[in-house]
Tab-separated table of C-alpha atoms in Angstrom:
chain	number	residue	atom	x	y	z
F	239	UNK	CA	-25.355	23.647	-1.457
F	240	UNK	CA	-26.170	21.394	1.680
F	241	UNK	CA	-25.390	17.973	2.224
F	242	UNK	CA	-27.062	15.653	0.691
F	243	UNK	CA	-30.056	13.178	3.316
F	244	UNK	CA	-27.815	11.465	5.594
F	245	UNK	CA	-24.785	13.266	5.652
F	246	UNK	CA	-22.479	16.011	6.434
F	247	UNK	CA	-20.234	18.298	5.448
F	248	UNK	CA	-16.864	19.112	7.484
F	249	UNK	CA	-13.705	21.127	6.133
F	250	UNK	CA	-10.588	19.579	7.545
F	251	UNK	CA	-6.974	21.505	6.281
F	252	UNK	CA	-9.057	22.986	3.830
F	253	UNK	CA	-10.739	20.220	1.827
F	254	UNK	CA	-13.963	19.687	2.150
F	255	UNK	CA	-14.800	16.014	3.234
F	256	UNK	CA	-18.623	15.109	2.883
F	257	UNK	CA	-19.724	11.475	4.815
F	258	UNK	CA	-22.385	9.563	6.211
F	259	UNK	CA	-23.664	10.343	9.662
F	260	UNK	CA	-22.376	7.055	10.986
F	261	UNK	CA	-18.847	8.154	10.993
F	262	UNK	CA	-18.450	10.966	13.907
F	263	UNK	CA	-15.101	12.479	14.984
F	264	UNK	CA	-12.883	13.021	11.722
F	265	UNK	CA	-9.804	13.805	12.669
F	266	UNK	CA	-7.260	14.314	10.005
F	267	UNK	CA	-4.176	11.896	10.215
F	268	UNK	CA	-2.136	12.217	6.864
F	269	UNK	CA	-2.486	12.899	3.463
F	270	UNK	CA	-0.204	12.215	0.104
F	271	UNK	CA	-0.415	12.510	-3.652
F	272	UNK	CA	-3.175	10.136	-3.529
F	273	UNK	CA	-5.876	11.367	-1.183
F	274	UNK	CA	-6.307	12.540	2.287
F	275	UNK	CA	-6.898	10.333	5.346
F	276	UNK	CA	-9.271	10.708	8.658
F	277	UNK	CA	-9.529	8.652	11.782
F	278	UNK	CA	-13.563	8.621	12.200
F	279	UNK	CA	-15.743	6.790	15.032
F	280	UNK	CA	-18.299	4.606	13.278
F	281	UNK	CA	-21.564	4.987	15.339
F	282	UNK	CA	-22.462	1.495	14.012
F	283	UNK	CA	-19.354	-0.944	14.127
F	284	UNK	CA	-18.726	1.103	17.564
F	285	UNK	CA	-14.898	1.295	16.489
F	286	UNK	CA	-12.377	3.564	14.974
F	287	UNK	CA	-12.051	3.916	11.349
F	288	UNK	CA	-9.606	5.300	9.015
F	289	UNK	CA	-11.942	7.016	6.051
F	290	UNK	CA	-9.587	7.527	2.671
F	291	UNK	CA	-10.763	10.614	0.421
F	292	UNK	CA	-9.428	9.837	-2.742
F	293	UNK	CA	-7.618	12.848	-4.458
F	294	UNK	CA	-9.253	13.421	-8.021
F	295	UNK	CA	-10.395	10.040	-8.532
F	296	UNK	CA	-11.257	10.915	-12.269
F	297	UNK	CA	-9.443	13.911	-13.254
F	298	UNK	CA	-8.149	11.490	-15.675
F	299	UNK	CA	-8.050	8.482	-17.812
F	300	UNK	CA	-4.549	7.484	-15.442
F	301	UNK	CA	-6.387	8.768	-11.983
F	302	UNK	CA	-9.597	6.841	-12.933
F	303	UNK	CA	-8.036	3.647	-14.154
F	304	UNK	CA	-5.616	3.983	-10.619
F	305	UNK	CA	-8.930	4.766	-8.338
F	306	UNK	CA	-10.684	1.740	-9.598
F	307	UNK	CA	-7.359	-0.142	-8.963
F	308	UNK	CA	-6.965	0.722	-5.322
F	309	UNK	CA	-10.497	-0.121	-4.584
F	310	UNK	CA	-10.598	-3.769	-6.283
F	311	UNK	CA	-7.294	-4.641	-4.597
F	312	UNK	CA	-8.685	-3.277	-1.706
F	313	UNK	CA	-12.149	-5.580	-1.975
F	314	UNK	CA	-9.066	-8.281	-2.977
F	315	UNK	CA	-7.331	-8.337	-0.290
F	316	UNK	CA	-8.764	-11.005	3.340
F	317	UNK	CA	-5.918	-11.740	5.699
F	318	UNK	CA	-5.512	-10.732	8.776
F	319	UNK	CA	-1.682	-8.871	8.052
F	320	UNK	CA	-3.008	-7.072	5.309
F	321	UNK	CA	-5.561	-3.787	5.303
F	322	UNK	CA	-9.207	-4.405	3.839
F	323	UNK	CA	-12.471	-2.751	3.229
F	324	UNK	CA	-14.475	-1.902	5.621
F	325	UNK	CA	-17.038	0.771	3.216
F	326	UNK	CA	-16.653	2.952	0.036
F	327	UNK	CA	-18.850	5.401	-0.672
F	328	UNK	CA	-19.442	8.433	-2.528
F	329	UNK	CA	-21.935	11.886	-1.365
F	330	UNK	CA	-22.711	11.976	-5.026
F	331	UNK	CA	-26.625	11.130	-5.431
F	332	UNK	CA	-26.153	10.999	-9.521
F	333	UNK	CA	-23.756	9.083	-11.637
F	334	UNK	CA	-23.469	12.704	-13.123
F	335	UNK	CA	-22.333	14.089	-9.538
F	336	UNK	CA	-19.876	11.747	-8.953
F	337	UNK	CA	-16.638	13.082	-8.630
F	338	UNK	CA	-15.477	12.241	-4.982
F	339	UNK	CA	-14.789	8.330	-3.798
F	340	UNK	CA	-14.260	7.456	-0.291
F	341	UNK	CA	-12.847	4.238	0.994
F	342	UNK	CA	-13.320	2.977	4.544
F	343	UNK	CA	-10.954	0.227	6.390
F	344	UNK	CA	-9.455	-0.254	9.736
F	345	UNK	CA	-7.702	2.331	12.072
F	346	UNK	CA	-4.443	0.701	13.150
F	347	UNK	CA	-2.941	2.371	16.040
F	348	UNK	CA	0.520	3.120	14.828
F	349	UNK	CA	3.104	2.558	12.803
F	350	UNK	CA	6.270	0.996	12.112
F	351	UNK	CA	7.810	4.513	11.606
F	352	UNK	CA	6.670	5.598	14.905
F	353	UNK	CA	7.527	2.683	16.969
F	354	UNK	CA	10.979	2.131	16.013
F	355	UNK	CA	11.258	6.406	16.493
F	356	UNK	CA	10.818	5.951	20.239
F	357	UNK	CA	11.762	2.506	21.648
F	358	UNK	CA	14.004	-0.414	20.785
F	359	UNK	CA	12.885	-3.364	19.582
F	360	UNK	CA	13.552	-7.351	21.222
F	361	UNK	CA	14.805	-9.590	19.019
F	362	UNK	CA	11.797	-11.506	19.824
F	363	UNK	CA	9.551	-8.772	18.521
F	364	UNK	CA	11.481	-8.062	15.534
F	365	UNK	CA	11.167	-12.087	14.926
F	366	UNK	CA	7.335	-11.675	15.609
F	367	UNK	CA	6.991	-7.978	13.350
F	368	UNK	CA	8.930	-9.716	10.598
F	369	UNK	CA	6.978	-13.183	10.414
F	370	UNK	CA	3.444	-11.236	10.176
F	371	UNK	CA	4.435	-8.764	7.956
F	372	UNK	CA	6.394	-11.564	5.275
F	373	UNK	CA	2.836	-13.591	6.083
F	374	UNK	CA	1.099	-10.699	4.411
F	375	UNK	CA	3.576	-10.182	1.585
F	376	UNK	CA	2.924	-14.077	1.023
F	377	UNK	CA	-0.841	-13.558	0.246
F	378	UNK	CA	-0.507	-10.083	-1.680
F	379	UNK	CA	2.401	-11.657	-3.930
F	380	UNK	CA	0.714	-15.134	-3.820
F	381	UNK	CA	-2.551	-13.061	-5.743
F	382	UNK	CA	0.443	-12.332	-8.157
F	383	UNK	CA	0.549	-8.532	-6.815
F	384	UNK	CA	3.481	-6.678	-5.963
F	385	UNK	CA	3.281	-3.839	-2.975
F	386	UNK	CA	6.068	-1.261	-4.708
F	387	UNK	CA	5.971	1.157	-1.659
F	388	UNK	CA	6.783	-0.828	1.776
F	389	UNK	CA	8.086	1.258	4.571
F	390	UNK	CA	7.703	1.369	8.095
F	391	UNK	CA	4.662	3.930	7.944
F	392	UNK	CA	3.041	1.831	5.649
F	393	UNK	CA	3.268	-1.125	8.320
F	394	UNK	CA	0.645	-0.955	11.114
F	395	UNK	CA	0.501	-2.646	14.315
F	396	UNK	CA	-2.513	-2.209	17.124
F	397	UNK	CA	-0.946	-0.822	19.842
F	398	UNK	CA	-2.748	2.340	21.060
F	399	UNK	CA	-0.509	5.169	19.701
F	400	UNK	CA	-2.354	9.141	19.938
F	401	UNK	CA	-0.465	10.540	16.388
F	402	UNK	CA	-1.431	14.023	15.266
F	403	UNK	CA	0.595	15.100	11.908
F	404	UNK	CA	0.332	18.553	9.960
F	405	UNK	CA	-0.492	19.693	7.099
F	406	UNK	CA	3.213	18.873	6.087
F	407	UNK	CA	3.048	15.796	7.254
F	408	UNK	CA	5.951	16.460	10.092
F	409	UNK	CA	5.256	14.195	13.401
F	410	UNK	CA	3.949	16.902	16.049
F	411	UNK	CA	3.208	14.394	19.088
F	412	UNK	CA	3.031	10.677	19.242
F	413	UNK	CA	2.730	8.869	22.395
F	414	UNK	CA	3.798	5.308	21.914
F	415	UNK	CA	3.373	2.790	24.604
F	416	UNK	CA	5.626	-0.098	24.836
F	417	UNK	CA	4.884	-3.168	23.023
F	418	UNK	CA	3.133	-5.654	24.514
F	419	UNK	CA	4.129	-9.211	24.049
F	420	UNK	CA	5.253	-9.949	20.395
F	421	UNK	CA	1.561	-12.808	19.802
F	422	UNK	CA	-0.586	-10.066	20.883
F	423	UNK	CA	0.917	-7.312	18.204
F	424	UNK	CA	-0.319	-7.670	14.932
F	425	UNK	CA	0.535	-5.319	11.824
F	426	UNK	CA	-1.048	-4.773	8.666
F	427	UNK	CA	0.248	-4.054	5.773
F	428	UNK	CA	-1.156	-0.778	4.549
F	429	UNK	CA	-1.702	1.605	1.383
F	430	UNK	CA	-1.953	0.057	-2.159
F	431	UNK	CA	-1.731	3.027	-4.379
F	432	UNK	CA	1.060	1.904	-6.176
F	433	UNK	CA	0.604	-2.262	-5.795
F	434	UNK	CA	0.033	-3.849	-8.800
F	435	UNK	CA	0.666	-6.877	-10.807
F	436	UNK	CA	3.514	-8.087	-11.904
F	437	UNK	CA	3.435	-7.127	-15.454
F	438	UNK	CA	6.822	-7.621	-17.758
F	439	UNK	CA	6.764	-3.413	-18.129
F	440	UNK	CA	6.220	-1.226	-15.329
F	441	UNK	CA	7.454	2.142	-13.809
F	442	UNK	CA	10.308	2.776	-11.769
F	443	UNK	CA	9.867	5.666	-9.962
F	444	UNK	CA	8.235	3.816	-6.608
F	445	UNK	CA	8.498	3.503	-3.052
F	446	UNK	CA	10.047	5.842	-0.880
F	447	UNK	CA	13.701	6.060	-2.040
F	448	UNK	CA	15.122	4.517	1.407
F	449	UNK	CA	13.263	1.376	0.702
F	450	UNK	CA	14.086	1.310	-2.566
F	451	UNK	CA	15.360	-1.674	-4.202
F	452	UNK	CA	18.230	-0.693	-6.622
F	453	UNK	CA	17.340	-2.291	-9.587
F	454	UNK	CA	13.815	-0.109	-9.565
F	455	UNK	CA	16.326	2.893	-9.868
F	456	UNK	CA	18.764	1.468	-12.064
F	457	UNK	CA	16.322	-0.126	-14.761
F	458	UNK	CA	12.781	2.016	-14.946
F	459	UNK	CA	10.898	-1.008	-16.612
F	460	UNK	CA	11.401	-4.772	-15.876
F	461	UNK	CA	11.206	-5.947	-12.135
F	462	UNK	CA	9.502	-8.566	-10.193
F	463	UNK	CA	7.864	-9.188	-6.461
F	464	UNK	CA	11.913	-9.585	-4.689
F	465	UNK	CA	11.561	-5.661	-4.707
F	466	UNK	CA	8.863	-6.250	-1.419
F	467	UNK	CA	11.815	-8.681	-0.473
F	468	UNK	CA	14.844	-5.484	-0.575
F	469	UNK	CA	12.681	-3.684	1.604
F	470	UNK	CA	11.575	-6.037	3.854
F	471	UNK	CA	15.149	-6.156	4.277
F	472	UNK	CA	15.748	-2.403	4.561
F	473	UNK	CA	12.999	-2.433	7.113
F	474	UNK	CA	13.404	-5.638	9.313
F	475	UNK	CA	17.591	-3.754	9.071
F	476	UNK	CA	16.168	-0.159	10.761
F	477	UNK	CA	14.428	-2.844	13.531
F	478	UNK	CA	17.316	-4.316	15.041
F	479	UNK	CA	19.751	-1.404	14.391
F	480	UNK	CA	16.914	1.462	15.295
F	481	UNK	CA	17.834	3.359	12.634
F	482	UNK	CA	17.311	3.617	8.664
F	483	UNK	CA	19.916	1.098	6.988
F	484	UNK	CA	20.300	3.353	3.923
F	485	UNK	CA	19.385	6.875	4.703
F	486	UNK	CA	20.304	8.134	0.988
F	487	UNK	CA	19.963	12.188	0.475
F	488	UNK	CA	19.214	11.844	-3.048
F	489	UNK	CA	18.713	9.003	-5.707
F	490	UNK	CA	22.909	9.057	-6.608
F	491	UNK	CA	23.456	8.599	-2.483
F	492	UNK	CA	20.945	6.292	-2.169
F	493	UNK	CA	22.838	4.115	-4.938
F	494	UNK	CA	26.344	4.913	-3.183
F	495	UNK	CA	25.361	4.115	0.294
F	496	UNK	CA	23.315	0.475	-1.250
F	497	UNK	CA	26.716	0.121	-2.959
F	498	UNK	CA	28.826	-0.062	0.296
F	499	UNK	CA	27.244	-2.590	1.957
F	500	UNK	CA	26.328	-4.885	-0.510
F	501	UNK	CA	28.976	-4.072	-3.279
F	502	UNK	CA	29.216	-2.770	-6.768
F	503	UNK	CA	27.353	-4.839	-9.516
F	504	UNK	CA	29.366	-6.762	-11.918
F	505	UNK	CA	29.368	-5.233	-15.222
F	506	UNK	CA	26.722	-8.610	-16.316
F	507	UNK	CA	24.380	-7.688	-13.020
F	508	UNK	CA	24.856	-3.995	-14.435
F	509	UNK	CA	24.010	-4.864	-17.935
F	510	UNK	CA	21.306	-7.588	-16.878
F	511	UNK	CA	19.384	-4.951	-14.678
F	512	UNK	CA	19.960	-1.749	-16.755
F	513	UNK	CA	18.889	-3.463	-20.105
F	514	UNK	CA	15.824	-0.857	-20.647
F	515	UNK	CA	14.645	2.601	-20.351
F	516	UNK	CA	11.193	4.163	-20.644
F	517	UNK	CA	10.852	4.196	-24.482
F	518	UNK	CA	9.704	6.920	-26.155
F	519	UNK	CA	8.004	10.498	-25.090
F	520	UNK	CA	5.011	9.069	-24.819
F	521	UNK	CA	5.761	6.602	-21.616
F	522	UNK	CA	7.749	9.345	-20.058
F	523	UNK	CA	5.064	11.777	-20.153
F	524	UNK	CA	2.234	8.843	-18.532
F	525	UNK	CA	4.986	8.152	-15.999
F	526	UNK	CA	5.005	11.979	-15.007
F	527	UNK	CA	1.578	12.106	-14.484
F	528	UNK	CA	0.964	8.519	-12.487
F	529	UNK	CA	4.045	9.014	-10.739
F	530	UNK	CA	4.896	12.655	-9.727
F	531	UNK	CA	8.483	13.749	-9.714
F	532	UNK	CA	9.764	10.584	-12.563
F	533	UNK	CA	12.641	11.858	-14.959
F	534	UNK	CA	13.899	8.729	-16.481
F	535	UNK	CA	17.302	10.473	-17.138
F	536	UNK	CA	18.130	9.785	-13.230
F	537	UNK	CA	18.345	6.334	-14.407
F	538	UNK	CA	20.687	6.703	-16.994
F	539	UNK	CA	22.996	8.958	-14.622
F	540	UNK	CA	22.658	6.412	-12.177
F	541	UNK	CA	24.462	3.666	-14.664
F	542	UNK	CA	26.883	6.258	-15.389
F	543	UNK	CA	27.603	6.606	-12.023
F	544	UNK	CA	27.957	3.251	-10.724
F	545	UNK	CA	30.742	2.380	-13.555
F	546	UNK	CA	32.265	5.453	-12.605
F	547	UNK	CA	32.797	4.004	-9.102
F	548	UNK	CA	35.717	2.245	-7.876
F	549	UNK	CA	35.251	-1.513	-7.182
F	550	UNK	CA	33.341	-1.955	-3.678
F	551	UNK	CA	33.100	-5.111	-2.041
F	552	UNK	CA	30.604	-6.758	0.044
F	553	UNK	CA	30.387	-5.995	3.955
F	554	UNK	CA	29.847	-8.346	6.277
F	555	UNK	CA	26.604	-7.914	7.532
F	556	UNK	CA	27.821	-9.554	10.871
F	557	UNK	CA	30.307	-6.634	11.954
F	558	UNK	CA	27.059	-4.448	10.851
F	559	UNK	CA	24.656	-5.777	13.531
F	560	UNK	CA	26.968	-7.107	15.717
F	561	UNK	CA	24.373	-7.451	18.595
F	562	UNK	CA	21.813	-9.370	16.544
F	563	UNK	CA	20.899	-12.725	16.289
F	564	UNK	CA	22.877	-14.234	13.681
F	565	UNK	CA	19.755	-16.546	12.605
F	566	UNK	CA	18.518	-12.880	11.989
F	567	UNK	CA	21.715	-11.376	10.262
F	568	UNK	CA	21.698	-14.553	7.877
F	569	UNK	CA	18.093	-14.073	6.858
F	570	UNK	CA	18.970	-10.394	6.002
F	571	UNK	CA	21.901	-11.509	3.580
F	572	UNK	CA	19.277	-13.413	1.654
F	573	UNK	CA	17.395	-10.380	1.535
F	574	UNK	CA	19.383	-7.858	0.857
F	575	UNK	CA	21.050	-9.003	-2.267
F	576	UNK	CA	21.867	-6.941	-5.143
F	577	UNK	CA	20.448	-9.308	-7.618
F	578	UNK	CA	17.153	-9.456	-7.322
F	579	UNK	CA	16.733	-13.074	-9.050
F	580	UNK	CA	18.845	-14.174	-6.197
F	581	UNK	CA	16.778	-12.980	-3.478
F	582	UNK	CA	15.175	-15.076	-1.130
F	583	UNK	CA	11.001	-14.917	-1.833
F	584	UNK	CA	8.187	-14.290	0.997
F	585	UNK	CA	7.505	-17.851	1.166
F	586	UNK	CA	11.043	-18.977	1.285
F	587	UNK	CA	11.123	-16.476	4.411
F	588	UNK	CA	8.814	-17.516	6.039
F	589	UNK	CA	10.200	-21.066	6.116
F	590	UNK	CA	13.511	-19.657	7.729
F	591	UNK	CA	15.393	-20.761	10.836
F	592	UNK	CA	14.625	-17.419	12.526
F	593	UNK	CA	11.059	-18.073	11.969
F	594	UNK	CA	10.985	-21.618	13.710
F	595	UNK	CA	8.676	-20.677	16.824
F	596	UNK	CA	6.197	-19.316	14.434
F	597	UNK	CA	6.426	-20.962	11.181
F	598	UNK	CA	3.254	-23.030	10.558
F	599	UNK	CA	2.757	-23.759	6.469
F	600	UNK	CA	-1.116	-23.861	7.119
F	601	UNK	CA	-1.441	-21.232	8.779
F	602	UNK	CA	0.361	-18.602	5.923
F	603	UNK	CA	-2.988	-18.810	3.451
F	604	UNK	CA	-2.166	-17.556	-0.309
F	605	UNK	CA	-4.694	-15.369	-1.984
F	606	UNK	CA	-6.394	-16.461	-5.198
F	607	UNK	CA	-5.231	-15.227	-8.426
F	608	UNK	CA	-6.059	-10.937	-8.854
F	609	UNK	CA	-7.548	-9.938	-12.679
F	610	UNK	CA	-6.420	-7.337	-14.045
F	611	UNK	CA	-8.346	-7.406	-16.981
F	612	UNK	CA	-11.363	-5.172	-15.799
F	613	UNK	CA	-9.209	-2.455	-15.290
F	614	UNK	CA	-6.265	-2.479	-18.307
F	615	UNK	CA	-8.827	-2.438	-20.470
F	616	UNK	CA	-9.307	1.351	-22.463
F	617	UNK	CA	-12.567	3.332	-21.331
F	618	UNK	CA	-13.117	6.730	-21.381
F	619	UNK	CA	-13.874	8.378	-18.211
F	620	UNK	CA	-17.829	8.398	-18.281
F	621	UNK	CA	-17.372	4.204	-18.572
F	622	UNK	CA	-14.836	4.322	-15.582
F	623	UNK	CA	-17.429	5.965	-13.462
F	624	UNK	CA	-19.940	3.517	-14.630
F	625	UNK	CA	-21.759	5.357	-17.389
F	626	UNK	CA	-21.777	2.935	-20.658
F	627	UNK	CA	-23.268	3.235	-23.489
F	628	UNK	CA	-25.219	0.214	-23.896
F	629	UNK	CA	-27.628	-1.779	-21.459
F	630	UNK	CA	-25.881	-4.605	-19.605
F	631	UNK	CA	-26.951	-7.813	-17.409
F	632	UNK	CA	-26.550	-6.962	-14.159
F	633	UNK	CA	-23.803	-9.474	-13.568
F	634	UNK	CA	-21.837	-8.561	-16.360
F	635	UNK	CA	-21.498	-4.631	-14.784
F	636	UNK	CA	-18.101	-3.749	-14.988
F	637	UNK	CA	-15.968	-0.357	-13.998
F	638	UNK	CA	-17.807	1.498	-10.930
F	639	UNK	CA	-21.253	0.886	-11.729
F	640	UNK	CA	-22.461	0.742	-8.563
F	641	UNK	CA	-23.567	4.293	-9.376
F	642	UNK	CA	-26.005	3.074	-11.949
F	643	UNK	CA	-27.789	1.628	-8.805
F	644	UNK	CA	-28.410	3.516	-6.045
F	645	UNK	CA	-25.100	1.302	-4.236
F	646	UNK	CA	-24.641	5.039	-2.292
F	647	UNK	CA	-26.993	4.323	0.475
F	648	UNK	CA	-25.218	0.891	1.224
F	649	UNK	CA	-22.197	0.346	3.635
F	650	UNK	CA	-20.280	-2.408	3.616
F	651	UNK	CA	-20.689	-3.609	7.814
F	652	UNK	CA	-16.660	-5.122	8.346
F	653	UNK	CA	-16.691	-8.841	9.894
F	654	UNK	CA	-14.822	-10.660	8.017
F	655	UNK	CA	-15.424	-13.783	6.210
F	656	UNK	CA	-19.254	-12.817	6.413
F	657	UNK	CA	-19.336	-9.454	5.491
F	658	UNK	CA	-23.279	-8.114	4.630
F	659	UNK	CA	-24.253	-5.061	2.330
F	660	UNK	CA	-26.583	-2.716	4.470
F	661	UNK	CA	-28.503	-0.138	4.199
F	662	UNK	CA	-27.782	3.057	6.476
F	663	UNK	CA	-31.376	2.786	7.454
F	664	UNK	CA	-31.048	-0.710	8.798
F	665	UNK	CA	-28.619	0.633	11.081
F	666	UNK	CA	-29.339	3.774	12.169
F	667	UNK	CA	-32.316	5.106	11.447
F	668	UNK	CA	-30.927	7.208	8.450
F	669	UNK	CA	-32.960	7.337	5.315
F	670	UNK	CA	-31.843	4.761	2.739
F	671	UNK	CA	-33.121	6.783	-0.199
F	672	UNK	CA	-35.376	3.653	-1.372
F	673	UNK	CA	-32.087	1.924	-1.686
F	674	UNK	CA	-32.611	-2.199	-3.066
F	675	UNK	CA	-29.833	-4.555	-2.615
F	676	UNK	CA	-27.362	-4.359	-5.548
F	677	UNK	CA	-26.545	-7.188	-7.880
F	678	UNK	CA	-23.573	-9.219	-8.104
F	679	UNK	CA	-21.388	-7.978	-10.261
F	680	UNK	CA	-17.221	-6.557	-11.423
F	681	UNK	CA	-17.707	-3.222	-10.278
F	682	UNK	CA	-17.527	-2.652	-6.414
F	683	UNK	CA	-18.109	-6.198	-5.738
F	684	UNK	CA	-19.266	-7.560	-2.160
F	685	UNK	CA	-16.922	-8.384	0.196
């Protein structure tokens, strides 16, 4: 079966990735339990892309309801420190087709990850990394989101890095160039397959585990947005040190080494953040599914565990990073503390004496409020692709409709603040397939 008028087909590690004309060059860059990503030229924009294939966007109620998520947080989401759409699209050219999703946004040039692998860091560039990247966490958690899975990979900064990674996602080559100065770096916070908001249930087994804040491991269902704040900490830590702060082996290291730094919980913190498990078989077995890899046991193991300890106190985080600024070490005691109700917020940060050069309150914009009512409601799959059974006004359209319209020929051309839907005809001389400009509406709404 050939492509369909306007694209092509390309296999890349053996998946088959099937995209507009307009995006030349994919090279494959990463992939995860969510989809696969490609670095792509975009003939149009004249720019590098990253291009997203989501992995089974609706193998299921769970990987429908998540693929609709990612792409309205994505279409959410319009600051400069955090990553937006660019384009979503789909090869399908029938609502009964569509199985595959693409999603479209910037190409950063590398990482935190990488950076910190091969140079050391200035205190004034760790002041600079830190500021932009708590500016972002402002907005996302100002929309009444929570990230879940910071990390240095998943924070981006513009310098030109060349980063090939296998199949198995090992680093084969990366040639960083030094940073330039700290106002002309700016990173983006990436990947929202696990954000969401902050709901008084939700699932512990986020984040990778170095990153981890402890009372996601310790107590599966009730947390709030200071888990961003623990690794914020974790990270801004691995900056000035240039190396990971808590490098557990497993989930019971990861709670020892947390432990001797900032201390053993009392037995109230203990009993305040271990209060509830996953209840019943039914949650456990929707946690396995959204979340590869849960066993709630590990959290009642890790309880065990910690009141099996002998009595730990505090370090001082100044004997720690001894050579660091101690405006810096201070703000990392407010962030790194082991109850979370006690640790400092985004905006808080922001407002910090270590900040001072580049605090400005009107200048840190907040995001309006995200709904999450479109997608907790219950559909069955045909309704999360779009199909429903009953006509509706345009404007009320809700799930991905944009399939009930032929919204496949348009691409979403990224300037922000006055984005335009386009045809690929009006840009390239592709066919458009008779495509009409969509209506307003919930689904895959304009950005």
């Amino acid at each position: 079966m050939s492509a369909r008028p306007g694209f092509y087909r390309q296999e890349l590690n053996k998946t088959v990735w099937e995209v507009p004309e307009r995006y030349q060059n994919l090279t494959p860059v990463g992939s995860g339990a969510y989809g696969s990503v490609c670095s792509a030229y975009d003939v149009v924009l004249r720019q590098k892309v990253a291009v997203k294939k989501l992995s089974r966007p609706f193998q299921s109620l769970i990987h429908s309801r998540r693929s609709y998520r990612e792409l309205r947080l994505l279409k959410h989401m319009k600051h400069e420190n955090v990553i937006g759409l660019l384009d979503v699209f789909t090869p399908a050219a029938s609502l009964e087709d569509f199985n595959e999703l693409y999603l479209v946004t910037n190409l950063m040039g590398a990482d935190l990850n990488n950076i910190v692998k091969f140079q050391r860091l200035s205190d004034e560039h760790v002041q600079f990394l830190i500021y932009q990247l708590l500016r972002g966490l402002k907005y996302i958690h100002s929309a009444g989101l929570i990230h879940r899975d910071l990390k240095p990979s998943n924070v981006a900064v513009n310098e030109d890095c060349e980063l090939r990674v296998s199949a198995s996602l090992e680093q084969e080559s990366c040639g960083v160039e030094p940073l330039s100065h700290p106002q002309h770096v700016h990173p983006q916070i990436l990947d929202f397959g696990l954000a969401r908001q902050t709901d008084d249930e939700m699932t512990g087994y986020v984040a990778t585990r170095w990153y981890r804040a402890p009372e996601i491991m310790l107590n599966w269902m009730h947390y709030n947005q200071n888990v961003d704040m623990w690794s914020v900490g974790c990270i801004m830590g691995e900056l000035l040190k240039g190396k990971v702060l808590f490098p557990g082996t497993d989930y019971i290291d990861q709670l020892k080494r947390i432990m001797e730094v900032v201390g053993t919980p009392t037995p109230e913190l203990l009993q305040k953040i271990c209060s509830e498990h996953v209840r019943g078989e039914r949650g456990r077995r929707e946690r396995s599914v959204e979340f590869p890899g849960f066993n709630a046991d590990l959290c009642s193991q890790a309880q065990k565990y910690i009141q099996s300890l002998p009595f730990m106190p505090q370090q001082d985080l100044e004997k720690i990073f001894k050579d660091a600024n101690p405006s810096a070490v201070d703000l990392l005691k407010r962030m790194l503390v082991l109850d979370c109700d006690g640790r400092i917020s985004a905006s808080e940060a922001l407002s910090h004496p270590y900040f001072s050069q580049y605090h400005d309150p009107d200048d840190e914009p907040e995001a309006p409020p995200y709904d999450q009512t479109l997608e907790s409601k219950d559909r069955t799959l045909e309704e999360w692709k779009g199909q429903s059974s009953q006509p509706r006004h345009p404007a009320a359209m809700t799930g991905l409709t944009f399939l009930t319209r032929p919204w496949w020929c348009f691409h979403r051309v990224g300037v922000r603040g006055g984005d335009e839907l386009q045809s690929v005809g009006e840009h390239d001389g592709q066919p458009s397939g008779g495509a009409v400009r969509p209506p307003p509406g919930d689904g895959v709404p304009t950005l």
